[in-house]
Coordinates of C-alpha atoms in Angstrom, one line a residue:
X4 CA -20.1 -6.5 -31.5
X5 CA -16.2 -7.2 -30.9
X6 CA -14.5 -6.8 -27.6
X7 CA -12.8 -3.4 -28.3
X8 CA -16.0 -2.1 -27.6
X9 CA -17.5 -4.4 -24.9
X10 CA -14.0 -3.8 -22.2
X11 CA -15.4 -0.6 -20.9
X12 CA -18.8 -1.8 -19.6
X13 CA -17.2 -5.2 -18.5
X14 CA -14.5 -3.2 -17.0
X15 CA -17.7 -0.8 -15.1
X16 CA -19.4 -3.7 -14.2
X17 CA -16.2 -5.5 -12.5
X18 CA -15.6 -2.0 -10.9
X19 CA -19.2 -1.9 -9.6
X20 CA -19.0 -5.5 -8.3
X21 CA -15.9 -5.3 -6.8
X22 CA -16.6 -1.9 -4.7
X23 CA -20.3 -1.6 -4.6
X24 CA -22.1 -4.8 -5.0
X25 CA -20.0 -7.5 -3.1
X26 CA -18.9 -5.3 0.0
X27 CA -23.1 -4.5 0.6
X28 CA -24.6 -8.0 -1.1
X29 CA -22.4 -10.7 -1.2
X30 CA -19.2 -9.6 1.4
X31 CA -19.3 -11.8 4.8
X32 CA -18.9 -8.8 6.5
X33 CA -21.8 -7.1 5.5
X34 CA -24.0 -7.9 8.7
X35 CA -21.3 -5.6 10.8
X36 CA -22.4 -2.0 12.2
X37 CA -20.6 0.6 10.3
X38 CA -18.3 3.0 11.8
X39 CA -19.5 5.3 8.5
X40 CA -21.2 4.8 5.7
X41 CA -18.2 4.5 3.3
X42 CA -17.1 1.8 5.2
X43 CA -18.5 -1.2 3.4
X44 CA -16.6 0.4 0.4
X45 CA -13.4 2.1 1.4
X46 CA -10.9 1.9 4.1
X47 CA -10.5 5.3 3.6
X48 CA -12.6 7.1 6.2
X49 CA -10.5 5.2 9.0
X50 CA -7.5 6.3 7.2
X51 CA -7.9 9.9 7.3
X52 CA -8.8 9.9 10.6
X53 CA -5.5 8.3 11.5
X54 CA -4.2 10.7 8.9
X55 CA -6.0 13.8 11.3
X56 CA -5.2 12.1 14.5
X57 CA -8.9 11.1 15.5
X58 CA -8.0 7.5 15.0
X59 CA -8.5 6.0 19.0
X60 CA -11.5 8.6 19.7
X61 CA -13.5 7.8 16.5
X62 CA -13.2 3.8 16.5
X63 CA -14.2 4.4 20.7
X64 CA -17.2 6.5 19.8
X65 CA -18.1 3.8 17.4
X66 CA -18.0 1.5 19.6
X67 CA -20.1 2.4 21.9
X68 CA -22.7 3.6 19.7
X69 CA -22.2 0.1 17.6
X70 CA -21.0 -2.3 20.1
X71 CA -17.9 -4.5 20.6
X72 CA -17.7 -5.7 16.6
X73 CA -17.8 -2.5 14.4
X74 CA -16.5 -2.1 10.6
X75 CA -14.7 1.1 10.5
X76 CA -13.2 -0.1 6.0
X77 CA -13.7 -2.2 3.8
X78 CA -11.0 -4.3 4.7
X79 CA -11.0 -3.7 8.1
X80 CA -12.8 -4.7 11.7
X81 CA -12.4 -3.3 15.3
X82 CA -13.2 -5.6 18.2
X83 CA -13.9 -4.4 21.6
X84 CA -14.4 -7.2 24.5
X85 CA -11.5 -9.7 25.8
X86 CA -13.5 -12.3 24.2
X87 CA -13.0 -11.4 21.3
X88 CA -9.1 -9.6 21.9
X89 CA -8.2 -13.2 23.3
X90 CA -9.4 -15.0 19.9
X91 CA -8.0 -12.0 17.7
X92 CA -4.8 -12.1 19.5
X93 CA -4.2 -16.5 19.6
X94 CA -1.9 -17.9 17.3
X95 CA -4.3 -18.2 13.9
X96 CA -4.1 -14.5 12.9
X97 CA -0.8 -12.7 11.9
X98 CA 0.6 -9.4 12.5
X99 CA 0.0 -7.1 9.5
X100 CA 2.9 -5.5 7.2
X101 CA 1.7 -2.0 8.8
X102 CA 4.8 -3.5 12.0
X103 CA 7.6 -4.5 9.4
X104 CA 7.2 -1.0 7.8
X105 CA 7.0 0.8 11.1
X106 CA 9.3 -0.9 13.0
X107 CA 12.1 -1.6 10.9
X108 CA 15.6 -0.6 11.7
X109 CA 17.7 -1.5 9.4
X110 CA 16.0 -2.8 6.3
X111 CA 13.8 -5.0 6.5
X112 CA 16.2 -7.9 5.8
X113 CA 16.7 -7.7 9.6
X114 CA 13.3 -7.5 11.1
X115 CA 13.4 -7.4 15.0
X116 CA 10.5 -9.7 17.2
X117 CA 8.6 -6.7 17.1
X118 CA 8.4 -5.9 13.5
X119 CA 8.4 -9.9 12.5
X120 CA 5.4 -10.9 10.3
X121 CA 5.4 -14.7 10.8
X122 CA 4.9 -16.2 14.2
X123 CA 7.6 -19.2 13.5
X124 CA 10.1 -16.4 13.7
X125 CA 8.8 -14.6 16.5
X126 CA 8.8 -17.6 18.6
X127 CA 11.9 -18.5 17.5
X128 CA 13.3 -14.9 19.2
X129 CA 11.3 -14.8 22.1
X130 CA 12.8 -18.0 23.4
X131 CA 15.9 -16.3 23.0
X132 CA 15.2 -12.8 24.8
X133 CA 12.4 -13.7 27.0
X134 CA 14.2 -14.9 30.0
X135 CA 16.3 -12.3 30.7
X136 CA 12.8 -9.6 30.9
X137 CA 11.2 -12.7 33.5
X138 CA 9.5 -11.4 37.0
X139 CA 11.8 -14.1 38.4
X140 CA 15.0 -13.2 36.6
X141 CA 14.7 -9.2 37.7
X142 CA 13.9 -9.5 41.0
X143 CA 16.8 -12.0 41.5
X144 CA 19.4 -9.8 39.3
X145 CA 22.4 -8.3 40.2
X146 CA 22.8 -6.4 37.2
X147 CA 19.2 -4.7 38.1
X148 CA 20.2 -3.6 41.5
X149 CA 23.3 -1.8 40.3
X150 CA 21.5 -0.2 37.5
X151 CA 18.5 1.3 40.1
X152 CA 21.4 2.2 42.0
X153 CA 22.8 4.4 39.5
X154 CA 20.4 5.6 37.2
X155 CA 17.8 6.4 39.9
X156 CA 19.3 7.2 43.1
X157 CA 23.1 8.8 41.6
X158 CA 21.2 10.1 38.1
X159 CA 17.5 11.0 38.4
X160 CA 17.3 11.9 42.0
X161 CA 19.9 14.5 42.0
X162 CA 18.5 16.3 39.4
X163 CA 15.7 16.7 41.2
X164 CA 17.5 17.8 44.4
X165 CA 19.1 20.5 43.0
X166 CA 15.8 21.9 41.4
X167 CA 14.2 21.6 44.8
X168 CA 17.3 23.4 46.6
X169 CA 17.5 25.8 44.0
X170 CA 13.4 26.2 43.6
X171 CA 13.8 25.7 40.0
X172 CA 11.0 24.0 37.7
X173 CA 11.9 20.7 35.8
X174 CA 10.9 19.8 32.8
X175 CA 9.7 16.5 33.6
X176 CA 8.7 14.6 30.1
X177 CA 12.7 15.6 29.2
X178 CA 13.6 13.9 32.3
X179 CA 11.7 10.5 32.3
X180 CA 12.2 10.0 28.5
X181 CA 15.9 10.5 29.8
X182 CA 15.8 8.1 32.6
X183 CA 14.0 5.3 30.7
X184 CA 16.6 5.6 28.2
X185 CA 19.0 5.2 30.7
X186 CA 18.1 2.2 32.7
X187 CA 16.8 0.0 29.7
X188 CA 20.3 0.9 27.8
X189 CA 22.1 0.0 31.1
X190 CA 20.7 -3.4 30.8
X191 CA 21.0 -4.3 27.1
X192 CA 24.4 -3.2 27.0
X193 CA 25.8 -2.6 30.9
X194 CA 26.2 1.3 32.4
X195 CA 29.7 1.8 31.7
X196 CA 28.7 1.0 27.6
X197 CA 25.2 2.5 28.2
X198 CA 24.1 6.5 27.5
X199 CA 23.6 9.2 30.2
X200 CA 21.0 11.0 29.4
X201 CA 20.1 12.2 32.4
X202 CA 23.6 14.1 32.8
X203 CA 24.3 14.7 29.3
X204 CA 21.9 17.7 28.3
X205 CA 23.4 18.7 25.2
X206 CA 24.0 14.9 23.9
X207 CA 20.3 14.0 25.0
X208 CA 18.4 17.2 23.2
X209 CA 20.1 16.3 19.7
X210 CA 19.2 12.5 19.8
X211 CA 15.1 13.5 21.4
X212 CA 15.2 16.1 18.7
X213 CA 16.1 13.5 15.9
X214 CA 13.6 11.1 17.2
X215 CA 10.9 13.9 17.2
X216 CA 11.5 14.5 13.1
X217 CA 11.3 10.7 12.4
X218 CA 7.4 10.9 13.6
X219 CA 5.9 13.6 11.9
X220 CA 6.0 11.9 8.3
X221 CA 5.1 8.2 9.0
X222 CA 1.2 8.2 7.9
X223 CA 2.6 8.3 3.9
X224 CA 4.9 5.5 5.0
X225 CA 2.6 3.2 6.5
X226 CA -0.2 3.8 5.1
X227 CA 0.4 3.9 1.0
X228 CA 4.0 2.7 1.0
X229 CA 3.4 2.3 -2.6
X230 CA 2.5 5.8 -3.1
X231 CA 5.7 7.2 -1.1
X232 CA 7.6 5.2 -3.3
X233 CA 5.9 5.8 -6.8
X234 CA 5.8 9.5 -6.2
X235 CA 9.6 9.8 -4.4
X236 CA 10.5 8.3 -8.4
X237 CA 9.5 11.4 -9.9
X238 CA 10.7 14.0 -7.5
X239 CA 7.8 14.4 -4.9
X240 CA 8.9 13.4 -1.5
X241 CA 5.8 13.2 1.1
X242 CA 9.0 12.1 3.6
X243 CA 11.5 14.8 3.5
X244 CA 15.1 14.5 3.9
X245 CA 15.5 16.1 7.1
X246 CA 12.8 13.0 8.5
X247 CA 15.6 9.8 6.4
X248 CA 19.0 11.9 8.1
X249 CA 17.0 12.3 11.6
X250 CA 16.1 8.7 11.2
X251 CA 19.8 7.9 10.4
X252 CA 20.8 9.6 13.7
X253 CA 19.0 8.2 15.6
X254 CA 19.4 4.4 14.6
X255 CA 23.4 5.9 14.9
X256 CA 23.2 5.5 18.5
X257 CA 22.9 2.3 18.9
X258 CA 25.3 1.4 17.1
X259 CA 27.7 3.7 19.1
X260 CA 26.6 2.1 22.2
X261 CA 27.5 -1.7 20.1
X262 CA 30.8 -0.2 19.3
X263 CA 31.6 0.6 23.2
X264 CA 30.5 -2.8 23.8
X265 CA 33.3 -3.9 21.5
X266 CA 35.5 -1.7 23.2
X267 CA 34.6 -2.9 26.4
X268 CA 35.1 -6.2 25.6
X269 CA 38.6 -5.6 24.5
X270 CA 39.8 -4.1 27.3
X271 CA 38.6 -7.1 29.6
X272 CA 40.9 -9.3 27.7
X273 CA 43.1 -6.8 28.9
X274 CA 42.2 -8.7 32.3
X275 CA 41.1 -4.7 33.6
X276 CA 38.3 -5.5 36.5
X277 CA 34.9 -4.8 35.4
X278 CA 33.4 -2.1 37.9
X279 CA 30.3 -3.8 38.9
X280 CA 27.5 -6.2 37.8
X281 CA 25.7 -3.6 36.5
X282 CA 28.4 -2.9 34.0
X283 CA 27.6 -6.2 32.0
X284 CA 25.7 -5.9 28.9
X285 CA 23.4 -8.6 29.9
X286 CA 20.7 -8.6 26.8
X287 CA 23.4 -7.8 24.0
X288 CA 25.8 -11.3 25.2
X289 CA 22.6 -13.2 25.3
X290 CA 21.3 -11.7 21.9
X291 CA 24.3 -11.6 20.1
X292 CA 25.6 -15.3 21.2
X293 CA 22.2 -16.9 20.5
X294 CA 21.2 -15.2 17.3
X295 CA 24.4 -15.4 15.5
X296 CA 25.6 -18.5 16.4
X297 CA 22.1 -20.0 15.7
X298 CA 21.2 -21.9 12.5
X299 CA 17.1 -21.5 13.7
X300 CA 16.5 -18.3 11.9
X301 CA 16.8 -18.9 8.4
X302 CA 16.9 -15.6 7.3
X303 CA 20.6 -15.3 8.9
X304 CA 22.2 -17.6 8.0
X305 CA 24.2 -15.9 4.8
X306 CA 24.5 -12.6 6.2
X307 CA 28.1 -11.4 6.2
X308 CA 29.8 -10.8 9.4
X309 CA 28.6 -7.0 9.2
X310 CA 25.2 -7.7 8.7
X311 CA 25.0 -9.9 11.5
X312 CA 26.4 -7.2 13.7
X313 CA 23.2 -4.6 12.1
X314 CA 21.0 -8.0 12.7
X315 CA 21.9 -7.7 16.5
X316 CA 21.4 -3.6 16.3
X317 CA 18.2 -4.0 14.9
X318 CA 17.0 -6.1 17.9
X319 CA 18.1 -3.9 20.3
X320 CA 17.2 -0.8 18.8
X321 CA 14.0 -2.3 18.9
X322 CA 14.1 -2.7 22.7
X323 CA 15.4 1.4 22.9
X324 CA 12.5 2.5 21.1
X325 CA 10.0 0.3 23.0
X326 CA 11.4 0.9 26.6
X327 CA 12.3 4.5 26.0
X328 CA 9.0 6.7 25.1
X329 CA 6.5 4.2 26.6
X330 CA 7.6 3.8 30.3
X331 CA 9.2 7.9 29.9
X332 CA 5.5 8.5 29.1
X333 CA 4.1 6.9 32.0
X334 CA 6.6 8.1 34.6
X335 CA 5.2 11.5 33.2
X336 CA 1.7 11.0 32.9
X337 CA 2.2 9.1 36.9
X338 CA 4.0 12.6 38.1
X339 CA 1.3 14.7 36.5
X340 CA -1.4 12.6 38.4
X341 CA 0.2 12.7 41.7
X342 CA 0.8 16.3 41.6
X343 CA -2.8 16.6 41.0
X344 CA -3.3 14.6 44.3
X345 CA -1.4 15.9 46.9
X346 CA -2.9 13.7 49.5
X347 CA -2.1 10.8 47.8
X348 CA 1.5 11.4 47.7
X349 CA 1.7 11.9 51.3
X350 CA -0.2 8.8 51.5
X351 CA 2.2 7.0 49.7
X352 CA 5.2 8.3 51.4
X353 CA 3.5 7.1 54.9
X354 CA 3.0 3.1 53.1
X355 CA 6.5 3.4 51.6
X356 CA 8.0 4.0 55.3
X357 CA 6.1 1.5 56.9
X358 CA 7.0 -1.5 54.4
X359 CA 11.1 -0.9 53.9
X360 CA 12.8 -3.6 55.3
X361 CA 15.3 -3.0 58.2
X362 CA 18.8 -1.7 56.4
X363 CA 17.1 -0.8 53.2
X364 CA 16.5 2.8 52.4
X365 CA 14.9 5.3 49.9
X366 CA 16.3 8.1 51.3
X367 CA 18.5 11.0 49.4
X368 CA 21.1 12.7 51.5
X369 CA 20.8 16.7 50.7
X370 CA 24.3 17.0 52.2
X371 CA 26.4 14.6 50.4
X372 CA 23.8 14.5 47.4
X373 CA 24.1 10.8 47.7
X374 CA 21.6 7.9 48.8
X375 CA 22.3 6.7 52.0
X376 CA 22.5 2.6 52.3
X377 CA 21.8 3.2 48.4
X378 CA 23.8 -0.7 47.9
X379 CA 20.9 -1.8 50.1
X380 CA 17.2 -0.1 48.1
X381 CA 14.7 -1.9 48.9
X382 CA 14.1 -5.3 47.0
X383 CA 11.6 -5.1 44.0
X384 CA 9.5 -7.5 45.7
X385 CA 9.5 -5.0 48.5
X386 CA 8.1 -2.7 46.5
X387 CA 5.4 -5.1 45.0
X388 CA 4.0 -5.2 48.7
X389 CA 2.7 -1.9 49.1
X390 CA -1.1 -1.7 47.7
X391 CA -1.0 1.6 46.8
X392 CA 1.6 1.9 44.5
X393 CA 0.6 -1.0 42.7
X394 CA -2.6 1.2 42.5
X395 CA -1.4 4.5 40.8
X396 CA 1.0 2.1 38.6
X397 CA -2.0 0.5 37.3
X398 CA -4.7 3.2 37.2
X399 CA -2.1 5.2 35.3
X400 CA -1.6 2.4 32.7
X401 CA -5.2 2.1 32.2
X402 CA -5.9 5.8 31.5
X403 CA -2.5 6.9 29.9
X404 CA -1.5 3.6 28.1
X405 CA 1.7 4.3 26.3
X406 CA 0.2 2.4 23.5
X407 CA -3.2 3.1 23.1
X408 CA -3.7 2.7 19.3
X409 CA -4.8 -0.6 17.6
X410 CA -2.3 -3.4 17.0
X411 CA -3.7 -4.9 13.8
X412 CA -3.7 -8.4 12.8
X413 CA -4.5 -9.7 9.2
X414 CA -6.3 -12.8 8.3
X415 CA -4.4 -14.9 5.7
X416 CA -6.7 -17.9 6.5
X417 CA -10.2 -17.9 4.7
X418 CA -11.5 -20.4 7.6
X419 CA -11.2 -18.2 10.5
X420 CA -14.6 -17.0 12.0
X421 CA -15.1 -14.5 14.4
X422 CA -17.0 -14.8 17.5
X423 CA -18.2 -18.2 15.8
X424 CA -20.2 -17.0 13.0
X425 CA -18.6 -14.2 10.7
X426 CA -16.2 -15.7 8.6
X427 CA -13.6 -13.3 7.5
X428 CA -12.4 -13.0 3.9
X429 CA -8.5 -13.4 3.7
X430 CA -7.3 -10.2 3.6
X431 CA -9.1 -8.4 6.5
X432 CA -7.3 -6.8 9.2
X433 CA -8.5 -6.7 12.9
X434 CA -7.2 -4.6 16.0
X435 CA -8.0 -4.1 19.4
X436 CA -7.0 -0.7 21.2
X437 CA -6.1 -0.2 24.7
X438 CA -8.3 3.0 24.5
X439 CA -11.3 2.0 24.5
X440 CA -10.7 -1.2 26.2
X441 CA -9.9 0.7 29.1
X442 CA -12.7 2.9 28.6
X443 CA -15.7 0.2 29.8
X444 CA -17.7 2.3 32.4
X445 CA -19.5 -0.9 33.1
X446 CA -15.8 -2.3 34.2
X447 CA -14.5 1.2 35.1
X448 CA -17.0 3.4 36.2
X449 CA -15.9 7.2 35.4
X450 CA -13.6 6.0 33.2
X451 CA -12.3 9.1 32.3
X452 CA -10.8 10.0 36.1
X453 CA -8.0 9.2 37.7
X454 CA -9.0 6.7 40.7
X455 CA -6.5 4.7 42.4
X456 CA -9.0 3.7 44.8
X457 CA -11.1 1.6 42.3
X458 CA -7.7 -0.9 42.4
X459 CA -7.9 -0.7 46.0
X460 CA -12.0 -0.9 46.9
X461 CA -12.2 -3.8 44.4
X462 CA -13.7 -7.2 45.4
X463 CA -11.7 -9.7 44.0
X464 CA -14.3 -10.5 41.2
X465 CA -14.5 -6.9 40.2
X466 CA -10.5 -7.0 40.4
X467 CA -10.6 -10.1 38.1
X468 CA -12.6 -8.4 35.5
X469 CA -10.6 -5.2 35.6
X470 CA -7.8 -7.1 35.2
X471 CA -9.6 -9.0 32.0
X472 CA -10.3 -5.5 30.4
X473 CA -7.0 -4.2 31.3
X474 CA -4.6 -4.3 28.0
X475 CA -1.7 -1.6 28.4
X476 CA 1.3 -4.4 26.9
X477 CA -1.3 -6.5 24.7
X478 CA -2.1 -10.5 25.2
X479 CA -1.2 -13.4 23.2
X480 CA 2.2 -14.8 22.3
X481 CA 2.7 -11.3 21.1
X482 CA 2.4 -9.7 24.3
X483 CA 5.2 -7.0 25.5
X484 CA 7.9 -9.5 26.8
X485 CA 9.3 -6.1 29.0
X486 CA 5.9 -5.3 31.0
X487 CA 7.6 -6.9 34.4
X488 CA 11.0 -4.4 33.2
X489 CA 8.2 -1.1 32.7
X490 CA 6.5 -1.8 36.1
X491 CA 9.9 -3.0 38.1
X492 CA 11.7 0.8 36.6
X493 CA 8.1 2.8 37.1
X494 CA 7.6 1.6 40.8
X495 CA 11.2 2.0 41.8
X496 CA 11.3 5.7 40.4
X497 CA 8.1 6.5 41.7
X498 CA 9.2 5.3 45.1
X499 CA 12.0 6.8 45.1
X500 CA 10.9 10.5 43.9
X501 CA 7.9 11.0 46.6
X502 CA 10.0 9.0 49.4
X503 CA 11.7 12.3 49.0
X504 CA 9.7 15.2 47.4
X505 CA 6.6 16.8 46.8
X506 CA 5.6 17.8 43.1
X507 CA 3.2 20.5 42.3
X508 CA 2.4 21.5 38.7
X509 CA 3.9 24.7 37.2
X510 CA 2.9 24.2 33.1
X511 CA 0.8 21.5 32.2
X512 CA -0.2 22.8 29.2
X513 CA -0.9 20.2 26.1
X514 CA -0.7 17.5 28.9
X515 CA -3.5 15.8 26.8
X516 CA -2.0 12.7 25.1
X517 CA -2.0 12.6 21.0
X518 CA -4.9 10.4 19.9
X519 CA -2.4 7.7 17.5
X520 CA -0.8 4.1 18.0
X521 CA 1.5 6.0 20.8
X522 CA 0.5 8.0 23.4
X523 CA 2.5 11.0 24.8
X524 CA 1.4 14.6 25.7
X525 CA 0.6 16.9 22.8
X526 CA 2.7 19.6 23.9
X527 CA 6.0 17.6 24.8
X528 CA 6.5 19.2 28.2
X529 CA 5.6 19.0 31.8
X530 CA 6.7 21.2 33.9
X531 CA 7.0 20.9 37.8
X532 CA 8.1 22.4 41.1
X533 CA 10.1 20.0 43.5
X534 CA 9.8 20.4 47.3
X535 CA 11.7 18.1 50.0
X536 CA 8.9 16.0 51.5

């Protein structure tokens, strides 16, 4: 018998070992629970249900039919304890390709810290950018207080005012996207270089509608990469060309915003006054004088001029993306809550007035449609002293976490053993989610409701343990460097807005969030009715 006619059954037999017999005989993680029963052989159960947008619900429900380990591919392992997140999340395992295809901004010759692979690199960044998101550093910045100045009290407030005076409903998701876009600009490049959102309508609707094409076509993209591409080849496009120009546009605005920078620079040389602290573009002189004048970060180091300018973009597109939609989220899904709870708003408003410092207001003037005192808002530490903020900040995070997908990590080292005893194959990706983290009725009981209280009514070793489940801006060396930026901008807006107003719900309609790696409301919109308090 010659080979010609022995390749098929060899080649049947390597198929059958390969995808039947190893993954259920010989595979170390054949002792897991399975999230379904094509698991041990296919990853691609857990792809379509990212692909229907039942991802977070159906790893949850197999969790807590399975337990805190569960198989949900082939290839692939969800963990559910902060045990386990903690060793998932250390130093050993790496952040899978899935970031540098999602996250890219401008090819992925210029990853950002978020979309880097390797963790020399991200280090490398962080020591770079880390600082300037410190507790310490925003509570002591004079750039901050200028730009909670403006964007809250001479921006967001208003618009408010005038729906209350005019009994007119506001579209609040439009709004807080708005406002986060606002402030976080406002400190990467300084307000006068910065957007307005908030008072720009027209230029605000283009760029969210932009945005909103760019995320209806990323399963192909991240998920088979190597199909998009094979099949874009011969004419079939599973990403359309309206998503690439939307995508276009949108990366278009920050470099706009780099290009009034520029501007702004020049005219200072000019020696024309700058208007204010807040006007300096804080993180883009820090980024752009460390990470191109640094010889660290190999991958730099021959770029042309011009692509060390899209270098810097990329970074701080980056921080748009990740302090725009997440903390514009929140503020939403915080507004929604509290308008379900009237009594906790007046609550609030009674702690507020009790803990403002003498000469510090949060009061809006309906006369001159200005703060009063607003060059003396109370301090963000302050604000850190009232209990029950904290309390809706952090129940809030826990049920609506802006990111409440997994954040997969792949195992490139054949050693590494989880929990002690299963040894992962190289290869395998592991994630934790947010969702179902924050879903532990043992930790949380009625995890499903909105309870303040529970922060409040806590003993401190049932606060500690909440605190260990609790996972909206990850853990690790990875963790969100801007959480102390997201809770500084959420407790100053929600201050400010029920210091002065009551919200009641006109539309909440598709309020539910989307079940994917992000977590905004299904139907885009909130709509409610502003009262003066």
């Amino acid at each position: 018998m010659d080979f010609k006619s022995l390749w098929i059954p060899l080649f049947i037999i390597l198929v059958l070992y390969k995808f039947i017999l190893y993954p259920t005989l010989f595979s170390p993680l054949r002792r897991l629970p399975n999230a379904h029963y094509t698991s041990p052989f296919s990853n691609l159960w857990i792809k379509w249900q990212r692909f229907q947008g039942r991802e977070n619900k159906a790893t949850h429900a197999a969790h807590v039919k399975l337990g805190p380990i569960v198989r949900v591919g082939s290839t692939e392992i969800s963990v559910n304890s902060p045990e386990l997140v903690k060793q998932v999340y250390c130093e050993v395992l790496e952040k899978d390709e899935w970031y540098a295809r999602a996250f890219e901004n401008y090819g992925y010759v210029l990853p950002n810290m978020f979309s880097m692979t390797k963790k020399e690199s991200h280090a490398m960044r962080k020591r770079v950018l880390a600082g300037l998101y410190s507790k310490t550093t925003l509570h002591a910045s004079p750039e901050i207080r200028d730009i909670c100045r403006v964007v809250v009290m001479e921006r967001l407030l208003p618009i408010f005012e005038k729906a209350a005076q005019m009994q007119r409903p506001v579209d609040v998701l439009e709004v807080s996207v708005s406002f986060s876009m606002d402030f976080i600009c406002s400190y990467l490049f300084g307000i006068c270089n910065g957007p307005n959102f908030l008072q720009d309508v027209e230029t605000r609707r283009k760029w969210l509608a932009s945005h909103a094409k760019t995320k209806r076509y990323g399963f192909w993209t991240l998920e088979f990469p190597n199909l998009t591409a094979l099949l874009a080849k011969f004419g079939i496009h599973l990403v359309p060309n309206v998503a690439l120009t939307a995508a276009l546009e949108v990366r278009e605005l920050c470099l706009q915003l780099l290009r009034n920078v520029d501007s702004s620079s020049s005219a200072k040389t000019l020696l024309l006054p700058p208007k204010g602290p807040g006007d300096t573009p804080v993180v883009y002189q820090r980024l752009s004088q460390s990470l191109c004048a640094s010889v660290q970060e190999e991958i730099y180091r021959e770029l042309p001029p011009t692509r060390s300018h899209l270098a810097v973009a990329s970074e701080l597109m980056d921080h748009i993306k990740a302090g725009t939609e997440t903390s514009g989220w929140t503020l939403v899904y915080l507004l929604y809550e509290m308008s379900r709870h009237r009594e906790i708003q007046h609550l609030l408003r009674e702690e507020l007035s009790l803990l403002l410092e003498p000469g510090t207001s949060l009061c809006f003037s309906r006369e001159s449609k200005t703060p009063q005192a607003a060059e003396i808002l109370p301090s963000p530490r302050t604000l850190d002293t009232s209990p029950l903020l904290q309390a809706v900040i952090l129940e809030t995070l826990r049920c609506y976490p802006a990111v409440a997908g997994p954040q997969p990590r792949v195992n490139h080292n054949t050693s590494f053993a989880l929990a002690r005893h299963i040894h992962l194959p190289a290869g395998t990706r592991v994630s934790a989610q947010a969702y179902s983290l924050h879903r532990n009725s043992e930790v949380f009981p009625d995890p499903e409701s909105w309870k303040p209280r529970r922060w409040l009514e806590a003993t401190p070793s049932q606060h500690e343990e909440m605190m260990r489940w609790f996972w909206p801006f990850g853990s690790g060396s990875r963790m969100c460097i801007g959480n102390h930026f997201a809770i500084l901008e959420l407790k100053l807006a929600v201050a400010a807005i029920y210091y002065n107003y009551i919200t009641e719900i006109i539309d909440d309609d598709g309020i539910e969030p989307i079940d994917g790696y992000s977590h905004g409301p299904t139907g885009n919109k909130l709509i409610l009715q502003f009262k003066r308090a």
